[in-house]
GROMACS .gro file of C-alpha atoms in nm:
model
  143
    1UNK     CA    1   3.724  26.368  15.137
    2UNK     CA    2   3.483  26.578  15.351
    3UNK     CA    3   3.374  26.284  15.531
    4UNK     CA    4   3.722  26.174  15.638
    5UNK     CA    5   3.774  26.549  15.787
    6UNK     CA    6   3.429  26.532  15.944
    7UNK     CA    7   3.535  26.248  16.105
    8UNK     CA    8   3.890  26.344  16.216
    9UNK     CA    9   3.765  26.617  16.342
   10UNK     CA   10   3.488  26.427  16.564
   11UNK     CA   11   3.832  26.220  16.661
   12UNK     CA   12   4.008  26.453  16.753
   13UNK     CA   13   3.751  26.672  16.954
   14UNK     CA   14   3.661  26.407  17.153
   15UNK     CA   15   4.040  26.349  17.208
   16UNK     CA   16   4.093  26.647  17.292
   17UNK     CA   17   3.766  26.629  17.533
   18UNK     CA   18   3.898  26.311  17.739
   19UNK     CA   19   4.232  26.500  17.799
   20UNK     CA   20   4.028  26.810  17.950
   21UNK     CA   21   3.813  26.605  18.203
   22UNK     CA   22   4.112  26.376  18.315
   23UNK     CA   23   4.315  26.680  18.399
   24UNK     CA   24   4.022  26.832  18.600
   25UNK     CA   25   3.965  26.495  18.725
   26UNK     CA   26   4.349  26.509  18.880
   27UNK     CA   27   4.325  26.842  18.980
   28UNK     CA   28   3.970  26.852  19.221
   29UNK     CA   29   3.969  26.429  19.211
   30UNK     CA   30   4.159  26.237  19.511
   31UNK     CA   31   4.290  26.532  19.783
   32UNK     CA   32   4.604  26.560  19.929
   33UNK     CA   33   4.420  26.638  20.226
   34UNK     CA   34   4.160  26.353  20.207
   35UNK     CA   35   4.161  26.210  20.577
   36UNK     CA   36   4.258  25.896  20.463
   37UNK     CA   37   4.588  26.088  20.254
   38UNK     CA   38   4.647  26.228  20.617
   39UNK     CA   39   4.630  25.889  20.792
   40UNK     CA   40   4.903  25.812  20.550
   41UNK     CA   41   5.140  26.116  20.661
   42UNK     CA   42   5.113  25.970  21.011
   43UNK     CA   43   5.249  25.631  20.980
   44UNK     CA   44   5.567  25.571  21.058
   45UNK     CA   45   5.841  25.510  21.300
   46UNK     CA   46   5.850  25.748  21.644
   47UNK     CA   47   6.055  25.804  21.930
   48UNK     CA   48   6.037  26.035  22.210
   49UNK     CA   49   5.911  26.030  22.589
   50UNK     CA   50   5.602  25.765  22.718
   51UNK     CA   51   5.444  25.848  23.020
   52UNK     CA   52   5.229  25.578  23.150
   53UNK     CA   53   4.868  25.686  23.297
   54UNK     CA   54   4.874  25.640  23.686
   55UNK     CA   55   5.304  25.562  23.681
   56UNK     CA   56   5.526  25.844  23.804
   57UNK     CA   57   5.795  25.626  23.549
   58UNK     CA   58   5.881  25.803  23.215
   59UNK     CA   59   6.044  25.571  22.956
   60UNK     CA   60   6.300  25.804  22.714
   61UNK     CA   61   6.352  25.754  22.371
   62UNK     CA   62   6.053  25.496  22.359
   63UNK     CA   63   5.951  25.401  21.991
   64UNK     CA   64   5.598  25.382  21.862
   65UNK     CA   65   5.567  25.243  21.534
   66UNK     CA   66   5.206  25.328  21.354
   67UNK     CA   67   5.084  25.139  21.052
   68UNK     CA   68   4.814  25.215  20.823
   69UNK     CA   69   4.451  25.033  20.860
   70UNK     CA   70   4.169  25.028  20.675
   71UNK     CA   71   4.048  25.379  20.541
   72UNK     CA   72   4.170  25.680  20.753
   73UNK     CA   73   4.288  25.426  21.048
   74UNK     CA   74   4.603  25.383  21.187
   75UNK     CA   75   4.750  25.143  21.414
   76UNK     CA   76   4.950  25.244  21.714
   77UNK     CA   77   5.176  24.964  21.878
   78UNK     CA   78   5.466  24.974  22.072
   79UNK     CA   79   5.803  24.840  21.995
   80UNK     CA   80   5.771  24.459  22.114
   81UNK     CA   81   6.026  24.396  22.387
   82UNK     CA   82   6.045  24.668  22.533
   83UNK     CA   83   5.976  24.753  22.877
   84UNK     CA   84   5.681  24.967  22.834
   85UNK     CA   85   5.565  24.700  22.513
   86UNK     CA   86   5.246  24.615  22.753
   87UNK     CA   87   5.054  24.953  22.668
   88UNK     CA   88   4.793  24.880  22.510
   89UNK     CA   89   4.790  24.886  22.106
   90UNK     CA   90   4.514  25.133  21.996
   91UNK     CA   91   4.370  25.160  21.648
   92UNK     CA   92   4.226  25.488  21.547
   93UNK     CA   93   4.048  25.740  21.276
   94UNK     CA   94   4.243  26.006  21.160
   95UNK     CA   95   4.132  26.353  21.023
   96UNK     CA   96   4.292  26.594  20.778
   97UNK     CA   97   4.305  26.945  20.944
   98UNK     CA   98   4.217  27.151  20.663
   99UNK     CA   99   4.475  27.421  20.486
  100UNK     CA  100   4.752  27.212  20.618
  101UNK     CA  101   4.949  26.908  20.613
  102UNK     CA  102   4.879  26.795  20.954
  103UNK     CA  103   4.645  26.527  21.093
  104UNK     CA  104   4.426  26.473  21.435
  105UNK     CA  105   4.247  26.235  21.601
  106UNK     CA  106   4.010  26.442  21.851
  107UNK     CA  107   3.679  26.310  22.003
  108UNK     CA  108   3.779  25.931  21.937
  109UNK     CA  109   3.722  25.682  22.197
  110UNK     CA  110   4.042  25.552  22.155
  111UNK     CA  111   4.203  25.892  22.238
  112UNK     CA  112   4.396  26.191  22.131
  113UNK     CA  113   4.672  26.221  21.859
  114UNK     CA  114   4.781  26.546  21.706
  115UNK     CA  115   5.060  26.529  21.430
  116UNK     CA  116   5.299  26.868  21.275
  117UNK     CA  117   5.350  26.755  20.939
  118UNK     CA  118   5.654  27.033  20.912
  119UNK     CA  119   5.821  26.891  21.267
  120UNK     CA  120   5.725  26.552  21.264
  121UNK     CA  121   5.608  26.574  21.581
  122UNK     CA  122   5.298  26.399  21.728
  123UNK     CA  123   5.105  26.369  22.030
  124UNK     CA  124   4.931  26.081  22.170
  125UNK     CA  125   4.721  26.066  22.438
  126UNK     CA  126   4.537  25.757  22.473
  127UNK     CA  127   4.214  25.671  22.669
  128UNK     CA  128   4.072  25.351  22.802
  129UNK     CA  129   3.832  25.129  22.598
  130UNK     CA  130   3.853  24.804  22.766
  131UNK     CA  131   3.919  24.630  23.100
  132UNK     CA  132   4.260  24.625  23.141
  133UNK     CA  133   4.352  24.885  22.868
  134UNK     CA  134   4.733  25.029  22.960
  135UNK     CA  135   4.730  25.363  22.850
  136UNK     CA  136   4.966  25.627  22.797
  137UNK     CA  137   5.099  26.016  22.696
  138UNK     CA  138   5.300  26.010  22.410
  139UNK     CA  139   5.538  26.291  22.264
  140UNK     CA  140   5.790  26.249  22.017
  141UNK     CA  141   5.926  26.297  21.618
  142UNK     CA  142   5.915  26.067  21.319
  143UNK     CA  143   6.230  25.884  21.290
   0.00000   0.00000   0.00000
């Protein structure tokens, strides 16, 4: 009888053990405000003002759709068939800014984006990486 309590206790204790480690493990384990979490809060759908570099021409209520890459990478494309569709599509690493929801891109080759979590909003400024590269200032909110 003493062994059978001896070992439901052991059971039981290690039971009890698992639980306690996968609730720390959910609590300090995968961040909300991992980069690549952050990257994640970015993509989506956007429409607001583009401003191509060297152009006096603004296009209004332009949409920039951003996808998710690899990793902390996002994809930024413009809507195909649209008349400023021939900027160039930029793919880019994306940085949690810590104590917040919101997300960067700052120092990249690629160029600039700052997103507000709370508004939505987001920046983009891009730079040139290639011969031929269209680039572009970006301002708008997530649709």
């Amino acid at each position: 009888m003493k062994s059978i309590q001896k070992k439901s206790t052991l059971v039981l204790s290690v039971l009890a053990l698992m639980v306690l480690f996968s609730c720390k493990k959910k609590e300090g384990g995968s961040s909300g405000n991992s980069d690549e979490a952050a990257a994640a809060r970015v993509v989506g759908t956007y429409k607001g003002t583009l401003s191509i570099a060297g152009s006096t021409q603004e296009y209004f209520n332009a949409i920039i759709v951003i996808t998710k890459e690899n990793g902390n990478k996002v994809k930024i494309a413009p809507k195909s068939g649209e008349a400023y569709a021939n900027v160039t599509t930029k793919i880019i690493p994306i940085k949690a800014i810590p104590g917040s929801d919101d997300a960067e891109a700052i120092s990249a080759p690629e160029g600039t984006l700052i997103y507000q979590h709370s508004e939505k909003a987001i920046n983009i400024v891009t730079q040139t990486t290639a011969s031929g590269d269209v680039t572009y200032t970006y301002r708008a909110t997530k649709q």
